[in-house]
PDB file of C-alpha atoms in Angstrom:
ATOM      1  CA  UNK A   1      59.608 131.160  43.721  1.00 69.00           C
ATOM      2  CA  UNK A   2      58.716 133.255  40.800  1.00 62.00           C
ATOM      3  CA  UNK A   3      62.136 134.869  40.824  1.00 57.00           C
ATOM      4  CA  UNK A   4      63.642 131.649  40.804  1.00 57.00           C
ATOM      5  CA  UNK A   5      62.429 130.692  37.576  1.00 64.00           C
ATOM      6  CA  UNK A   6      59.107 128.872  38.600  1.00 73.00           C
ATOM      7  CA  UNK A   7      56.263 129.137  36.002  1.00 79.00           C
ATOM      8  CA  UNK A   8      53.109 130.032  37.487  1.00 81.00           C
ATOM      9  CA  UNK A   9      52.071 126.239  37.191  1.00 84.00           C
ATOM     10  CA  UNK A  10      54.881 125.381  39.131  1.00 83.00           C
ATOM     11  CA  UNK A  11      54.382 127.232  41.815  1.00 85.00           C
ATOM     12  CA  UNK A  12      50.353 126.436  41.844  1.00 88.00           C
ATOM     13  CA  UNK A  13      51.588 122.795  42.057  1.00 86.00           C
ATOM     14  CA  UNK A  14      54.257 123.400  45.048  1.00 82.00           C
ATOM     15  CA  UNK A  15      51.789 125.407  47.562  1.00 87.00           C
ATOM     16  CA  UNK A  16      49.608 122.505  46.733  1.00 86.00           C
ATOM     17  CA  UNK A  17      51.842 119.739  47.675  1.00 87.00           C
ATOM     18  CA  UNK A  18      53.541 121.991  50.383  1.00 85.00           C
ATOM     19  CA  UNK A  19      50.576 123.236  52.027  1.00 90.00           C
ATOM     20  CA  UNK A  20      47.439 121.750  50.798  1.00 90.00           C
ATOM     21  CA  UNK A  21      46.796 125.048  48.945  1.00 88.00           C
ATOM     22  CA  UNK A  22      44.713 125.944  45.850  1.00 91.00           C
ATOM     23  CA  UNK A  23      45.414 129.228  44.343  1.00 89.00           C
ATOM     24  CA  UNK A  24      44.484 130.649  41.092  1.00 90.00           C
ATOM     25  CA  UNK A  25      46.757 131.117  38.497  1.00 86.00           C
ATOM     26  CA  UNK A  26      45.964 134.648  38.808  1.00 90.00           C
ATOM     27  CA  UNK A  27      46.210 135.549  42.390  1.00 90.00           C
ATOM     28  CA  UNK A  28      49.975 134.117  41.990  1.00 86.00           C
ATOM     29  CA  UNK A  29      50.305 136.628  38.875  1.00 85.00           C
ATOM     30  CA  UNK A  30      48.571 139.810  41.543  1.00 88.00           C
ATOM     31  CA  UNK A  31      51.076 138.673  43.860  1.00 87.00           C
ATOM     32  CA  UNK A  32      54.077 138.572  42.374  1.00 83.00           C
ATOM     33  CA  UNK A  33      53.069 141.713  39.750  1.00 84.00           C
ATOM     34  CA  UNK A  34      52.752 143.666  42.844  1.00 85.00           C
ATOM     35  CA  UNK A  35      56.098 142.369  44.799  1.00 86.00           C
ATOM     36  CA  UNK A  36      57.781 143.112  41.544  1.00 84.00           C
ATOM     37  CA  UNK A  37      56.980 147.091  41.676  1.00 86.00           C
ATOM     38  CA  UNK A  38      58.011 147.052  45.452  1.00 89.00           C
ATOM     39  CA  UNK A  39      61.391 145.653  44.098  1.00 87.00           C
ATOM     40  CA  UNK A  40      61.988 147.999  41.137  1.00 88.00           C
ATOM     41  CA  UNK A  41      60.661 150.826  44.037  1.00 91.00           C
ATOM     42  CA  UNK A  42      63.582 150.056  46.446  1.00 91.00           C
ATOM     43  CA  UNK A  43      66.369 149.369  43.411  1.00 91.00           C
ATOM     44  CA  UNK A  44      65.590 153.212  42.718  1.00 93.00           C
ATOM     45  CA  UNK A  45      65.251 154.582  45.668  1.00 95.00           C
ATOM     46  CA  UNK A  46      67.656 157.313  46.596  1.00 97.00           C
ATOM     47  CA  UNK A  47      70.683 157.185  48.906  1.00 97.00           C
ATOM     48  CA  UNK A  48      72.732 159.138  51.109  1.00 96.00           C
ATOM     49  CA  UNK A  49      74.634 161.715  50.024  1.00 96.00           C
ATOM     50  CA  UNK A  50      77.992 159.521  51.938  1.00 96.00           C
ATOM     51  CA  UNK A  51      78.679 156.854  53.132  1.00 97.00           C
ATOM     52  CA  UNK A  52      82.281 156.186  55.563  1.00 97.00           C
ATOM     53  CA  UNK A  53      82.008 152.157  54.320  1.00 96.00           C
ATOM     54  CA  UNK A  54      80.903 150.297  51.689  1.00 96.00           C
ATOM     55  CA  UNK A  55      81.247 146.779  51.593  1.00 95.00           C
ATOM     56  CA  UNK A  56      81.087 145.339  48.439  1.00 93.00           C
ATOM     57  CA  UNK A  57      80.970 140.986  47.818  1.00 91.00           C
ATOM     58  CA  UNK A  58      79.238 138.087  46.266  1.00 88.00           C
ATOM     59  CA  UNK A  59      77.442 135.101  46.568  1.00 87.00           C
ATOM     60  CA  UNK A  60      77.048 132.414  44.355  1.00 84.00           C
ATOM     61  CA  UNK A  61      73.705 131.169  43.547  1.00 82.00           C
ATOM     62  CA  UNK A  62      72.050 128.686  40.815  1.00 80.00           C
ATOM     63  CA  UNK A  63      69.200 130.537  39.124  1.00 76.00           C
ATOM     64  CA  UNK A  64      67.290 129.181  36.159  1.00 71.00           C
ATOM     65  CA  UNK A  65      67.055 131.102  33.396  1.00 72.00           C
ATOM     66  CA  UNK A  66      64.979 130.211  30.475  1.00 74.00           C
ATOM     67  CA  UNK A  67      64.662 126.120  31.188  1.00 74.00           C
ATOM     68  CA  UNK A  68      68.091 126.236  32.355  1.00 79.00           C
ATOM     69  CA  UNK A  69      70.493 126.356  35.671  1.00 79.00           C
ATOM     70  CA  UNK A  70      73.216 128.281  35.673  1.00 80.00           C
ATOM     71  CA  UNK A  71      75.584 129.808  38.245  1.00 82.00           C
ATOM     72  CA  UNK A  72      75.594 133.448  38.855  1.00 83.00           C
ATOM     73  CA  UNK A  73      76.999 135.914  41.140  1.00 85.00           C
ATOM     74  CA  UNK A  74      75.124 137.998  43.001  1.00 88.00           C
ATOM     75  CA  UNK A  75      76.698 141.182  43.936  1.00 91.00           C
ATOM     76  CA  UNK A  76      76.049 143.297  47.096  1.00 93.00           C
ATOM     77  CA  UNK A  77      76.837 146.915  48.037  1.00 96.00           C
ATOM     78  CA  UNK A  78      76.213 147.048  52.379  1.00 96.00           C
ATOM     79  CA  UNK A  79      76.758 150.767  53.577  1.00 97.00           C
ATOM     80  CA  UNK A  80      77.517 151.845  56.855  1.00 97.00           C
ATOM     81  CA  UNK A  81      76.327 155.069  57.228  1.00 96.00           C
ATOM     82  CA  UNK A  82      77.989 157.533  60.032  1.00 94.00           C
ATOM     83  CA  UNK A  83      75.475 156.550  62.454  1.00 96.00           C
ATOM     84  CA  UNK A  84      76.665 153.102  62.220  1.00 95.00           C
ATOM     85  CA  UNK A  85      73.270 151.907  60.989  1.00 96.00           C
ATOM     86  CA  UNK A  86      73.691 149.302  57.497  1.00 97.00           C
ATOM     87  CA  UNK A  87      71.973 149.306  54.417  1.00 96.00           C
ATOM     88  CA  UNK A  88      71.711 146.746  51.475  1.00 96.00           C
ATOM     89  CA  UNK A  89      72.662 150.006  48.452  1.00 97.00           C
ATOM     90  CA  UNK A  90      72.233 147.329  45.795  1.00 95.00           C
ATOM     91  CA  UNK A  91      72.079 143.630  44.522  1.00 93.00           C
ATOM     92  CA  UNK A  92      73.222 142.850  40.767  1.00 91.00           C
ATOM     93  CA  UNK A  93      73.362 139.663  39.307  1.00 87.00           C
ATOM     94  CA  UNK A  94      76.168 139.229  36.795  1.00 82.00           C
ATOM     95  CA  UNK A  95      78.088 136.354  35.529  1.00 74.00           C
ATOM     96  CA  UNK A  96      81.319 137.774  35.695  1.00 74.00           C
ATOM     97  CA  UNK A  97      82.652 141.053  36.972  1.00 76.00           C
ATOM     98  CA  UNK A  98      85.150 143.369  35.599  1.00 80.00           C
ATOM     99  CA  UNK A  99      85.890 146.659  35.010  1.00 84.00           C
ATOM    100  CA  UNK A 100      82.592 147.601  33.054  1.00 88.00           C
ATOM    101  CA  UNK A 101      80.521 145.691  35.638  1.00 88.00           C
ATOM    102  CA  UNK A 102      82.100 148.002  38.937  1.00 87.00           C
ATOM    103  CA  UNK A 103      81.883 151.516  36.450  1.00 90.00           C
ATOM    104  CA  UNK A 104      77.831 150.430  36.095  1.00 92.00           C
ATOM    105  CA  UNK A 105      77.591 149.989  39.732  1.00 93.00           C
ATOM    106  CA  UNK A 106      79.480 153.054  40.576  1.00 94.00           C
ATOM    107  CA  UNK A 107      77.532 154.994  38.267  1.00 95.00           C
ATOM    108  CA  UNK A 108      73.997 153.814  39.596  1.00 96.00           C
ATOM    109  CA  UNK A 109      75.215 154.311  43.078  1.00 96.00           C
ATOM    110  CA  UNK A 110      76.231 157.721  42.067  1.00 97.00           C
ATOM    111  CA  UNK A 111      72.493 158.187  39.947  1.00 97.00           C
ATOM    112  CA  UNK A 112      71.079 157.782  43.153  1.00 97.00           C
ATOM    113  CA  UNK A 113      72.777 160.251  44.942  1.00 97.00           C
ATOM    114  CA  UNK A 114      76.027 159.179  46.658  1.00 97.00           C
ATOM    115  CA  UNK A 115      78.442 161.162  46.292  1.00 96.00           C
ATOM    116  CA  UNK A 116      81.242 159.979  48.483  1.00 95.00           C
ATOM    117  CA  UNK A 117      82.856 156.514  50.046  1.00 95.00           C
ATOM    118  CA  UNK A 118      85.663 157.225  52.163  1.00 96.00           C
ATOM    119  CA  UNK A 119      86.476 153.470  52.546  1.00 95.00           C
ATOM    120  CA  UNK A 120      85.238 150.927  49.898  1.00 93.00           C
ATOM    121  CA  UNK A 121      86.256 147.089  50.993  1.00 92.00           C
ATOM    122  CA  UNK A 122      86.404 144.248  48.656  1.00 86.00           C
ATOM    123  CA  UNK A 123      87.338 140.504  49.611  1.00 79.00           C
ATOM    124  CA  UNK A 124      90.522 139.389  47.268  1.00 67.00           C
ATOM    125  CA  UNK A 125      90.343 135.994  46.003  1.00 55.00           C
ATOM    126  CA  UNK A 126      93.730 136.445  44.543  1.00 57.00           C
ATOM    127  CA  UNK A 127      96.499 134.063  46.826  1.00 52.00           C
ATOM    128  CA  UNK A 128      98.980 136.868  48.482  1.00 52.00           C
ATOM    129  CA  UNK A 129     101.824 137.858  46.059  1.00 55.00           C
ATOM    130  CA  UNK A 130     104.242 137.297  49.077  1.00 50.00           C
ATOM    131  CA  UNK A 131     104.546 134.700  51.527  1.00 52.00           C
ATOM    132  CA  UNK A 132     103.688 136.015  55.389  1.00 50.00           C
ATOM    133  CA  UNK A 133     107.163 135.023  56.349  1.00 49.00           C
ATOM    134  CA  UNK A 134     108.967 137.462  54.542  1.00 45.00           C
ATOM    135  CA  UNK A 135     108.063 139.554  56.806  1.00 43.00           C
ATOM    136  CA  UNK A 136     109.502 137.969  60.088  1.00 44.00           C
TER     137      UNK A 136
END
């Protein structure tokens, strides 16, 4: 709730309604202090050396951000590692992507020790530049 923009007030005044629930203001500011460091433990926490797939896409979200909603992206890098097992590499939350936005994640990814993709997939949202047909 916290990371959705909820003041502590706010979310004293939900678990309440919700659930019947009195918390402190504090135990809400414990809680979320300490899910906050697990968070900023697994952004940096290192990753293979390779990966054979990386899948990277987007979702759109609304997120409030200082008294106001806004749509964002939220980015996603999923690895498949050569055991076939997945792994979330990353979330970033942009507004727009571009070039500098993919050289940040690219860098990170490589900060935290990959070293090689042999297939990175994107989804195009760009309409086909031919028509299927030609190709009959």
């Amino acid at each position: 709730m916290y990371a959705r923009g909820m003041t502590v007030r706010e979310i004293q005044g939900h678990l309440l309604e919700l659930y019947g629930l009195e918390v402190s203001a504090d135990l809400i500011s414990t809680v979320t202090d300490a899910v906050l460091e697990t968070v900023a433990e697994w952004q940096n926490r290192p990753l293979e050396r390779s990966y054979p797939l990386v899948f990277f896409d987007a979702i759109r979200v609304k997120i409030r951000n200082e008294g106001l909603v806004r749509n964002k992206a939220v980015y996603l890098a999923l690895g498949v590692a050569a055991d076939g097992t997945k792994d979330i590499l990353g979330l970033w939350i942009e507004t727009s992507e571009g070039a500098k936005f993919w050289l940040k994640v690219m860098n990170e990814l490589k900060a935290r020790g990959v070293e090689d993709i042999l297939i990175a997939s994107r989804p195009s949202f760009r309409k086909p530049r031919f028509k299927p047909a030609s190709f009959i």
